[in-house]
Amino acid sequence: MYKLATVGLAALLAWPTAAYYDGNLNYDSPSRRHPNLGIDIPLVSRRSSKRSAIAFKPSELNFTHGVASGDPYSDSVILWTRIAPSLVSSNSNATVQGPVPLYNHDTETYIKVDANPICVDWKVWRAAGNSTVPLSSGKAYTTGDIDYTLKVEATGLTPFTAYRYQFTVCGSNNTSPQGSTKTAPAEDADVDQVKLAVFSCSNYPNGYFNAYGNAARKAQQDYVVHLGDYIYESAARGPRAHNPPRLLFSLFDYRTRHGQYRLDPDLQLLSKDFAWIATWDDHEVANNGYRDGFSALNNTEESFRNDGPSISVDQRKMNAVRAYFDQVDLDDNLRIWRNFKMGKLMDFIVLDTRNYDRSITTLGWNDDYISLISDDASRTLMGSHQENWFYRQLSESADRGATWRIIGNQIIFSRVIESFGINGDNWNVGHMLLWRSMHMMSSADIVSDLVWLGEKPYDKATGAGGVGVEFAGTAVSSTGARGRLSSTDTAAKARIEQSSVLQWQDGYYRGYFLMSIGKDKIETQFFGKFGPGDLLLYNLIPRPHVRSGQKLMQKAILGSPSVATRNAWDLPLANFTVLAGANRLSRPVAGGSVESGSLRGGAVKHTNVTLNTETGAWEKVSIDQMYLSTS
């Protein structure tokens, strides 16, 4: 490495002013409402300007984890990358300890933090045509304080337009891969169609992220939606063992886990070529989280001393939030709930039903208590601030004349009865919460696959009395129904019989679904995979203006034969239609036939006729090993 004074590098790596650090959003607090979680930029700048500081040569740096984009608005999008001398995450705790914005890098605590800021230029240009003239560009710096990640906001862009983007180490030819992204339609635009590819529950050790790769290769979506469990905090083993090989508690732990996931080639491919809209579930922090704890770590001295490495509930959450903010391409993630107004076509309302202000949930040992308090009016998944914001978004969307409201959240809304009863970790966690939400949705004519049991009569044969339709997808790779296909079909049939509102269920396949939202209809295709995972991708709830028979929603579900290998297979599973204003699935449901699972009043026909998304060929595919060993 050369010192700063070396001739030729002085111009290349001239030390930045604080303004250039300001250009990197990852120096900011994860929440605009909590500025004390940010990094003291002037101190970082002064530390870096010391004469003893040594600069990296461009050849020593790599774009280690690809590029990504996210949070598309009509005139802007967030761009992300990591430029670093190593794949290893930074072990600096500067962002999460002490009086965070006022720490002094001259103390011994921060001497170990790398004092070499890395300068990166970025640019965005229109994808159409041959011109690469930047339409938005800038310069920003990063250091080990934020794990060498870099996140910038490209502004001044044209609505609903495809762009290319790229990062370059300043003054060099060391460039990142080129990425593709797309802005959202203008709020008042007349938009014919928007397509969303929707994912959740990607557990690295359980299997390969084939669903990401399939969606990226087919390139049918405008945007990618991830509804949570983007990473898992566990310590699973096997061929794709978790790194670090322990439960996550520290900032370094969470950074390392995010880094492991970002190295997956299918995740990199989908991140590179499409803008993501993401929210979290529980496993980005810890299992069954709520505002004051998790299933295996409570906000008590006893739990603090015995259930973890002396890291409190609040500190663990702060560590996880900081790492998520550094690594995921969104803007303000302590308040992760937000609304994307995509023309007059739709509002896409993203919720946080997990971490912001959720009441206590089932923790594996308190189910009787949760049952006792389920009628309390104070029970909430979102907190009063978010809950009232949510209801306002529904009303304001109707007032502005949007055709659809699509709600993305982490957990199931419908009253599905399991073998053990009602799940205490979904919307049924509080009966009054469910009543408040159902009242608002019913009065606003929200289309979901929801039934207001006890308030409105419902006919499960015809669907009459439904107040909407709920589509719940599957997981990318998380553990689900085990055993042979025949046994999982039997389990699905039992679940159907126990839950009058449930029309189709399959616990065998993994994957994602594609929603094509148009003025007159929504077509939804599900792409699943044989393999682990019963954690679901939940609650995209469209709501049209009621014009009888004019709009419809169609849903097709597809899967792939295995997540135990990296492959490109998609298997069609089922198709569904919803007529606007009907607020129920059209009969016969799924045309009377599905590939797998159990269909109320219909047939299951296993064909295994599968599409190879790399070659475009169809063939019969059947693989016995469904998922990877994690032991």
XYZ file of C-alpha atoms in Angstrom:
631
model
C 0.000 0.000 0.000
C 1.104 3.580 -0.670
C 0.984 6.473 1.724
C -1.225 9.401 0.945
C 1.711 11.613 -0.015
C 2.719 9.307 -2.851
C 2.735 11.229 -6.133
C -0.135 10.158 -8.355
C -2.353 9.007 -5.524
C -2.879 12.426 -4.011
C -5.439 13.326 -6.646
C -6.834 9.804 -6.851
C -7.569 9.443 -3.152
C -7.677 13.013 -1.898
C -9.210 12.928 1.553
C -12.885 13.751 1.559
C -14.753 16.588 3.075
C -17.613 15.747 5.412
C -20.026 16.481 2.580
C -18.856 13.384 0.694
C -19.441 11.220 3.752
C -22.901 12.773 3.953
C -23.537 11.333 0.472
C -23.438 7.785 1.876
C -26.746 7.067 3.625
C -25.153 4.314 5.684
C -23.489 6.934 7.886
C -26.953 8.131 8.871
C -29.015 6.749 11.686
C -31.233 3.837 10.629
C -34.129 6.110 11.674
C -34.572 9.754 10.881
C -36.411 9.988 14.199
C -33.402 8.709 16.174
C -30.374 10.707 14.933
C -28.232 9.492 17.841
C -27.912 6.133 16.047
C -25.844 7.771 13.307
C -22.070 8.131 12.937
C -20.261 11.376 13.745
C -19.183 12.300 10.199
C -16.813 15.175 11.137
C -14.874 12.873 13.473
C -14.617 10.163 10.823
C -13.398 12.793 8.364
C -10.790 14.175 10.783
C -9.574 10.694 11.674
C -9.142 9.867 8.022
C -7.176 13.034 7.319
C -4.352 12.143 9.710
C -0.986 12.168 7.985
C -0.333 8.619 9.179
C -3.346 7.235 7.361
C -2.595 4.805 4.532
C -4.789 4.596 1.474
C -5.842 1.442 -0.321
C -4.758 1.078 -3.901
C -7.724 0.489 -6.234
C -6.279 -2.920 -7.101
C -6.578 -3.940 -3.436
C -10.315 -3.350 -3.401
C -13.194 -5.473 -4.649
C -16.930 -5.087 -5.009
C -17.312 -8.104 -2.780
C -21.068 -8.622 -2.742
C -22.353 -7.303 -6.041
C -24.740 -4.378 -6.412
C -28.393 -3.788 -5.584
C -31.153 -1.216 -5.755
C -34.328 -0.643 -3.805
C -37.147 1.575 -2.560
C -38.152 2.831 -6.024
C -40.082 6.090 -6.038
C -41.180 8.102 -9.046
C -38.024 10.248 -9.145
C -35.470 8.294 -7.107
C -34.070 4.910 -6.164
C -31.556 3.668 -3.573
C -28.317 2.101 -4.902
C -26.161 -0.232 -2.797
C -22.774 -1.932 -2.958
C -19.869 -3.015 -0.780
C -16.307 -2.012 -1.736
C -13.734 -3.573 0.573
C -10.272 -5.092 0.843
C -11.755 -8.348 2.171
C -14.900 -10.455 2.314
C -14.601 -10.431 6.111
C -17.004 -8.056 7.837
C -15.744 -5.236 10.011
C -15.660 -5.930 13.748
C -16.093 -2.250 14.605
C -18.915 -1.502 17.047
C -18.653 2.247 16.492
C -22.195 2.516 15.244
C -23.873 0.768 18.190
C -22.046 1.592 21.398
C -21.287 4.557 23.593
C -22.668 8.048 22.931
C -22.843 7.064 19.290
C -22.677 10.401 17.460
C -20.024 11.819 19.803
C -17.451 9.034 20.077
C -13.816 9.951 19.701
C -11.779 7.976 17.166
C -8.600 9.071 18.846
C -9.266 6.733 21.773
C -7.964 3.197 21.938
C -11.476 1.873 21.311
C -11.439 3.163 17.763
C -7.759 2.825 16.836
C -8.579 -0.662 15.604
C -11.118 0.748 13.181
C -9.710 1.068 9.677
C -8.863 4.723 9.038
C -8.837 4.502 5.234
C -11.913 5.899 3.561
C -12.624 4.464 0.148
C -13.806 6.847 -2.564
C -16.465 5.629 -5.001
C -18.115 7.348 -7.963
C -21.566 6.220 -9.038
C -23.732 6.947 -12.040
C -27.161 6.155 -13.425
C -28.160 6.260 -17.085
C -31.224 5.362 -19.100
C -31.400 1.680 -20.071
C -33.030 2.341 -23.434
C -30.800 3.367 -26.310
C -27.014 3.418 -26.588
C -26.240 6.520 -24.541
C -24.449 6.089 -21.220
C -24.561 9.791 -20.337
C -25.251 9.934 -16.565
C -28.651 11.306 -15.627
C -27.797 11.093 -11.929
C -24.318 10.705 -10.457
C -22.196 11.445 -7.431
C -19.259 10.600 -5.200
C -19.305 9.047 -1.747
C -16.918 7.434 0.759
C -17.108 4.420 2.991
C -15.007 2.910 5.778
C -14.976 -0.056 8.095
C -17.285 1.822 10.448
C -20.163 0.736 8.247
C -18.604 -2.499 7.015
C -17.427 -0.816 3.788
C -21.005 -0.677 2.528
C -22.154 2.214 0.387
C -25.734 3.297 -0.127
C -26.722 6.379 -2.111
C -29.952 7.884 -3.381
C -30.088 8.580 -7.109
C -32.496 11.473 -7.633
C -33.891 13.533 -10.493
C -35.034 10.452 -12.409
C -38.018 9.996 -14.723
C -41.042 8.038 -13.425
C -41.595 4.394 -14.424
C -38.355 4.268 -16.394
C -35.697 1.547 -16.607
C -32.119 2.578 -15.793
C -28.644 1.100 -15.606
C -26.217 1.947 -12.820
C -22.608 1.286 -11.828
C -20.019 2.107 -9.154
C -16.331 2.893 -9.806
C -13.419 3.307 -7.396
C -12.486 6.971 -7.828
C -9.867 7.691 -10.447
C -9.530 4.067 -11.553
C -10.987 1.463 -13.881
C -12.041 -0.733 -10.949
C -15.770 -0.972 -11.615
C -18.670 -2.873 -10.138
C -21.000 -5.017 -12.218
C -23.628 -2.976 -14.030
C -27.045 -3.179 -12.462
C -30.568 -2.533 -13.678
C -33.326 -0.749 -11.805
C -36.625 1.013 -12.385
C -38.413 3.984 -10.878
C -42.033 3.842 -9.765
C -44.839 5.474 -11.738
C -45.797 9.038 -10.816
C -48.589 9.185 -8.272
C -51.156 10.604 -10.713
C -50.017 8.633 -13.790
C -52.320 6.486 -15.902
C -50.545 3.118 -15.639
C -51.668 0.005 -17.482
C -49.778 -2.633 -15.480
C -47.221 -3.188 -12.718
C -45.688 -6.588 -11.945
C -44.372 -7.655 -8.517
C -42.338 -10.784 -7.749
C -42.927 -11.606 -4.100
C -40.664 -13.613 -1.768
C -40.097 -14.411 1.902
C -38.314 -16.790 4.260
C -34.908 -17.487 2.713
C -32.983 -19.815 5.030
C -29.464 -20.317 3.650
C -28.574 -23.752 5.134
C -31.927 -25.363 4.261
C -31.493 -25.073 0.519
C -30.469 -23.079 -2.501
C -32.134 -19.818 -3.465
C -33.378 -21.190 -6.784
C -36.486 -19.033 -6.609
C -34.361 -15.887 -6.814
C -32.492 -17.179 -9.841
C -35.639 -18.292 -11.645
C -37.284 -14.906 -11.216
C -34.139 -13.096 -12.337
C -33.746 -15.213 -15.496
C -37.396 -14.947 -16.476
C -37.308 -11.175 -15.839
C -41.073 -10.793 -15.860
C -41.398 -8.429 -12.877
C -40.967 -4.682 -12.553
C -40.028 -4.872 -8.868
C -39.091 -7.473 -6.254
C -40.923 -7.590 -2.924
C -39.472 -9.377 0.103
C -41.833 -9.750 3.044
C -39.361 -10.818 5.689
C -37.030 -13.486 7.052
C -34.456 -12.295 4.526
C -31.828 -13.844 6.809
C -32.036 -16.274 9.742
C -30.275 -15.791 13.068
C -29.873 -19.510 13.811
C -26.759 -21.684 13.733
C -27.642 -24.469 11.307
C -24.958 -26.794 9.937
C -24.597 -28.801 6.745
C -23.233 -28.087 3.240
C -24.448 -24.472 3.443
C -23.749 -24.036 7.156
C -24.438 -20.675 8.702
C -21.576 -18.224 9.128
C -20.820 -17.367 11.864
C -21.594 -20.834 13.276
C -23.557 -19.497 16.267
C -26.719 -17.649 17.191
C -26.479 -13.999 16.256
C -26.156 -11.354 18.955
C -23.385 -8.874 18.101
C -23.166 -6.375 15.265
C -20.290 -8.394 13.789
C -22.469 -11.521 13.886
C -25.303 -9.891 11.965
C -22.950 -8.233 9.473
C -21.249 -11.555 8.776
C -24.563 -13.355 8.250
C -25.807 -10.681 5.847
C -22.501 -10.969 4.020
C -22.890 -14.731 3.672
C -26.344 -14.340 2.152
C -25.159 -11.592 -0.212
C -22.585 -14.017 -1.659
C -25.295 -16.341 -2.956
C -25.187 -16.065 -6.786
C -28.968 -16.215 -7.235
C -29.542 -13.516 -4.636
C -26.849 -11.392 -6.294
C -28.462 -11.857 -9.699
C -31.939 -10.819 -8.598
C -30.566 -7.919 -6.522
C -28.460 -6.643 -9.419
C -31.230 -6.473 -11.989
C -34.363 -5.400 -10.086
C -35.302 -2.804 -7.480
C -36.402 -4.384 -4.188
C -39.114 -3.311 -1.755
C -38.369 -5.058 1.527
C -39.729 -5.392 5.020
C -38.585 -7.643 7.838
C -40.166 -10.415 9.858
C -38.708 -11.822 13.067
C -35.584 -13.732 11.993
C -33.717 -10.616 10.838
C -33.371 -10.123 14.608
C -34.541 -13.272 16.434
C -37.364 -15.802 16.496
C -40.854 -14.632 17.515
C -39.769 -11.113 18.269
C -41.921 -8.360 19.707
C -41.125 -4.938 21.155
C -39.646 -6.280 24.419
C -38.041 -9.592 23.564
C -37.863 -12.828 21.609
C -38.700 -16.471 22.173
C -35.254 -17.235 23.633
C -34.194 -13.871 25.122
C -36.398 -11.828 27.429
C -35.967 -8.361 28.874
C -35.033 -9.613 32.330
C -31.772 -9.843 34.231
C -32.077 -13.626 34.419
C -32.441 -13.956 30.662
C -29.680 -11.415 30.066
C -27.273 -13.486 32.165
C -28.305 -16.967 31.041
C -29.750 -16.863 27.510
C -27.055 -15.042 25.573
C -23.541 -13.551 25.726
C -24.668 -10.770 28.101
C -26.272 -8.770 25.312
C -29.637 -7.283 26.194
C -32.822 -7.449 24.138
C -32.520 -3.787 23.191
C -28.835 -4.014 22.284
C -29.386 -7.142 20.212
C -32.163 -5.409 18.309
C -29.976 -2.330 17.822
C -27.173 -4.520 16.423
C -29.526 -6.301 14.032
C -31.156 -3.072 12.860
C -27.780 -1.460 12.183
C -26.593 -4.429 10.111
C -29.894 -4.570 8.217
C -29.680 -0.861 7.449
C -26.093 -1.251 6.199
C -26.845 -4.250 4.022
C -30.372 -3.843 2.636
C -31.085 -1.325 -0.090
C -33.792 0.768 1.550
C -33.873 4.216 3.085
C -35.275 4.487 6.636
C -35.698 1.124 8.271
C -36.450 1.610 11.952
C -39.775 2.834 10.632
C -39.908 0.299 7.849
C -43.640 0.727 7.167
C -44.279 2.865 4.100
C -46.489 3.301 1.042
C -45.512 3.178 -2.636
C -48.098 5.044 -4.721
C -47.726 3.613 -8.203
C -49.854 5.823 -10.382
C -53.621 5.669 -10.206
C -53.226 1.905 -10.492
C -52.390 1.023 -6.910
C -51.013 1.797 -3.483
C -48.535 -0.797 -2.225
C -48.706 -0.507 1.577
C -45.872 -2.248 3.448
C -46.331 -2.984 7.155
C -44.147 -3.916 10.122
C -46.146 -6.364 12.222
C -43.083 -7.557 14.103
C -40.545 -5.136 15.560
C -41.881 -1.590 15.736
C -44.405 -1.760 18.591
C -45.835 -5.262 18.760
C -47.485 -6.627 21.895
C -46.103 -9.806 23.440
C -46.554 -12.849 21.216
C -46.276 -16.594 21.698
C -42.789 -17.450 22.922
C -43.104 -21.214 23.103
C -43.908 -21.279 26.824
C -46.647 -18.653 27.312
C -49.453 -19.799 25.023
C -52.002 -20.013 27.852
C -51.246 -16.429 28.824
C -51.567 -15.235 25.221
C -54.954 -16.938 25.024
C -56.096 -15.266 28.261
C -55.278 -11.755 27.052
C -56.378 -12.190 23.422
C -59.533 -10.091 23.961
C -57.675 -7.111 25.453
C -58.360 -3.930 23.475
C -54.705 -2.955 23.878
C -53.384 -5.911 21.877
C -51.549 -4.746 18.745
C -49.198 -5.954 16.033
C -48.252 -2.493 14.810
C -48.643 -0.034 17.675
C -51.184 2.773 17.643
C -49.056 5.099 15.510
C -48.570 2.606 12.670
C -52.065 1.158 12.980
C -53.705 4.551 12.490
C -51.271 5.370 9.699
C -52.307 2.109 7.997
C -55.988 2.978 8.157
C -55.265 6.465 6.791
C -53.396 4.990 3.829
C -56.415 2.882 2.936
C -58.753 5.871 3.101
C -56.415 8.265 1.297
C -55.785 5.714 -1.434
C -59.522 5.484 -2.068
C -59.828 9.269 -1.979
C -57.133 9.721 -4.630
C -58.857 7.229 -6.917
C -56.289 4.407 -6.957
C -57.736 1.219 -8.426
C -56.027 -1.240 -6.069
C -54.641 -1.314 -2.556
C -52.028 -4.038 -2.084
C -50.892 -4.711 1.467
C -47.619 -6.522 2.143
C -47.043 -7.910 5.627
C -45.291 -10.791 7.296
C -47.986 -12.971 8.840
C -51.267 -14.608 7.941
C -54.500 -12.658 8.375
C -57.191 -15.309 7.929
C -58.444 -17.463 10.774
C -56.699 -20.710 9.826
C -57.078 -23.462 12.409
C -54.057 -25.703 12.953
C -53.990 -29.094 14.667
C -53.087 -27.304 17.915
C -55.687 -24.555 17.473
C -55.212 -20.896 16.509
C -51.666 -19.686 15.892
C -50.835 -16.974 18.444
C -48.117 -15.479 16.269
C -50.290 -14.029 13.465
C -53.133 -11.496 13.136
C -55.253 -13.633 15.471
C -52.916 -12.626 18.310
C -55.534 -10.044 19.321
C -59.244 -10.313 18.615
C -59.848 -6.570 18.989
C -56.940 -5.801 16.643
C -58.463 -8.143 14.077
C -61.888 -6.543 14.567
C -60.490 -3.023 14.094
C -58.692 -4.029 10.903
C -61.581 -6.034 9.494
C -63.991 -3.182 10.219
C -61.773 -0.761 8.307
C -61.251 -3.138 5.399
C -64.894 -4.103 5.168
C -66.073 -0.522 5.190
C -63.466 0.361 2.572
C -64.301 -2.624 0.310
C -60.804 -4.088 0.614
C -60.326 -7.220 -1.517
C -58.549 -9.858 0.523
C -59.335 -13.500 1.030
C -60.722 -12.663 4.427
C -63.927 -13.743 6.157
C -65.355 -11.780 9.061
C -66.508 -14.768 11.080
C -69.066 -13.922 13.703
C -69.963 -10.628 12.027
C -70.982 -11.612 8.491
C -72.427 -14.972 7.325
C -70.123 -16.961 5.066
C -70.804 -19.848 2.689
C -67.614 -21.838 2.141
C -69.072 -23.588 -0.897
C -69.797 -20.393 -2.848
C -67.659 -17.878 -0.961
C -70.671 -15.624 -0.446
C -70.141 -13.332 2.529
C -66.406 -12.991 2.052
C -64.927 -9.529 2.438
C -61.938 -10.257 0.248
C -59.241 -12.729 -0.814
C -55.913 -13.394 0.860
C -53.035 -14.934 -1.119
C -50.350 -16.518 1.048
C -47.294 -17.851 -0.748
C -44.538 -20.191 0.298
C -40.904 -19.716 1.361
C -37.750 -19.452 -0.722
C -36.098 -22.254 1.260
C -37.223 -22.311 4.901
C -38.107 -25.582 6.598
C -41.647 -26.810 6.042
C -43.712 -29.936 5.691
C -41.435 -32.974 5.769
C -42.051 -36.407 4.330
C -43.330 -37.667 1.029
C -45.612 -35.654 -1.187
C -48.535 -37.941 -0.386
C -48.190 -37.331 3.360
C -47.994 -33.560 2.952
C -51.097 -33.687 0.734
C -52.863 -35.509 3.567
C -51.787 -32.861 6.069
C -53.003 -30.117 3.717
C -56.394 -31.839 3.431
C -56.725 -31.924 7.224
C -55.956 -28.191 7.409
C -58.564 -27.462 4.746
C -61.182 -29.457 6.644
C -60.422 -27.599 9.885
C -60.601 -24.080 8.404
C -63.799 -23.079 6.619
C -62.162 -20.048 4.969
C -59.239 -21.995 3.491
C -59.706 -23.099 -0.132
C -56.294 -24.452 -1.117
C -53.131 -25.278 0.803
C -49.812 -26.890 -0.026
C -46.908 -27.309 2.371
C -44.511 -29.135 0.079
C -43.251 -26.608 -2.437
C -40.979 -23.557 -2.013
C -40.787 -20.518 -4.246
C -42.404 -17.157 -4.963
C -45.328 -15.631 -6.805
C -45.695 -13.071 -9.561
C -48.556 -10.562 -9.450
C -49.467 -8.734 -12.662
C -51.615 -5.816 -11.524
C -53.644 -4.268 -14.339
C -56.509 -1.836 -14.634
C -59.031 -4.584 -15.243
C -57.517 -7.599 -13.551
C -54.715 -9.026 -11.473
C -53.018 -12.213 -12.630
C -50.914 -13.967 -10.014
C -48.556 -16.862 -10.749
C -46.890 -18.872 -7.995
C -43.485 -20.441 -8.581
C -42.588 -22.956 -5.868
C -40.006 -25.627 -5.297
C -39.889 -29.014 -3.715
C -38.072 -28.545 -0.479
C -38.105 -27.214 3.043
C -40.202 -24.494 4.511
C -43.707 -23.967 5.783
C -43.106 -20.334 6.576
C -45.311 -18.356 4.276
C -45.137 -15.280 2.125
C -48.138 -13.374 3.224
C -50.867 -10.907 2.573
C -50.858 -9.044 -0.667
C -54.416 -7.772 -0.459
C -55.699 -5.990 -3.580
C -58.750 -3.759 -3.410
C -60.455 -2.389 -6.519
C -63.237 0.067 -7.003
C -66.306 -2.122 -7.172
C -67.520 -2.404 -10.744
C -69.334 -5.683 -10.912
C -67.658 -8.214 -13.176
C -65.195 -5.767 -14.715
C -61.983 -6.665 -12.907
C -60.629 -10.029 -11.958
C -57.665 -11.503 -10.184
C -56.012 -14.670 -11.431
C -53.446 -16.640 -9.507
C -51.187 -19.406 -10.845
C -48.789 -21.273 -8.569
C -45.611 -22.972 -9.717
C -42.807 -24.983 -8.098
C -39.430 -26.599 -8.688
C -38.274 -30.142 -7.887
C -35.571 -29.461 -5.288
C -33.730 -26.893 -3.208
C -31.088 -29.493 -2.347
C -29.315 -28.556 -5.585
C -28.986 -25.300 -7.457
C -31.395 -25.697 -10.378
C -33.729 -23.772 -12.706
C -36.969 -25.785 -12.553
C -40.473 -24.332 -12.117
C -43.566 -26.507 -11.749
C -47.101 -25.075 -12.243
C -49.199 -25.793 -9.165
C -52.503 -23.907 -9.334
C -54.416 -20.996 -10.884
C -56.987 -18.787 -9.162
C -59.366 -16.042 -10.286
C -61.094 -13.295 -8.317
C -63.705 -11.051 -9.921
C -63.610 -7.472 -8.721
C -66.446 -6.698 -6.369
C -67.098 -10.375 -5.690
C -64.687 -10.451 -2.721
C -64.260 -14.208 -3.057
C -62.457 -16.738 -5.201
C -64.321 -17.621 -8.395
C -65.844 -21.090 -8.487
C -64.801 -23.710 -9.258
C -61.748 -22.681 -7.261
C -58.535 -23.122 -9.284
C -60.611 -24.442 -12.173
C -61.266 -27.541 -10.085
C -57.729 -28.967 -10.241
C -54.281 -28.333 -8.701
C -50.868 -29.967 -8.941
C -50.294 -30.476 -5.224
C -51.676 -30.028 -1.722
C -55.415 -30.033 -1.128
C -58.192 -28.109 -2.883
C -61.630 -27.695 -1.340
C -64.093 -29.367 -3.688
C -61.425 -30.099 -6.304
C -58.892 -32.664 -7.488
C -55.121 -33.018 -7.031
C -53.235 -34.265 -10.106
C -49.473 -34.749 -9.798
C -47.911 -34.323 -13.245
C -44.337 -33.110 -12.428
C -44.281 -31.317 -15.810
C -41.665 -28.677 -15.109
C -40.188 -25.665 -16.932
C -36.412 -25.209 -17.116
C -35.995 -21.437 -16.822
C -32.513 -21.578 -18.363
C -33.416 -23.491 -21.532
C -37.168 -22.908 -21.833
C -37.754 -26.656 -22.164
C -40.526 -28.573 -20.383
C -39.919 -32.026 -18.933
C -41.063 -34.340 -16.169
C -38.838 -33.851 -13.138
C -38.935 -35.713 -9.839
C -36.166 -35.624 -7.220
C -36.267 -37.609 -3.975
C -34.003 -35.331 -1.908
C -36.047 -32.249 -1.241
C -33.716 -30.208 0.953
C -30.226 -30.042 2.379
C -29.177 -31.590 5.651
C -28.617 -29.003 8.384
C -27.045 -31.311 10.949
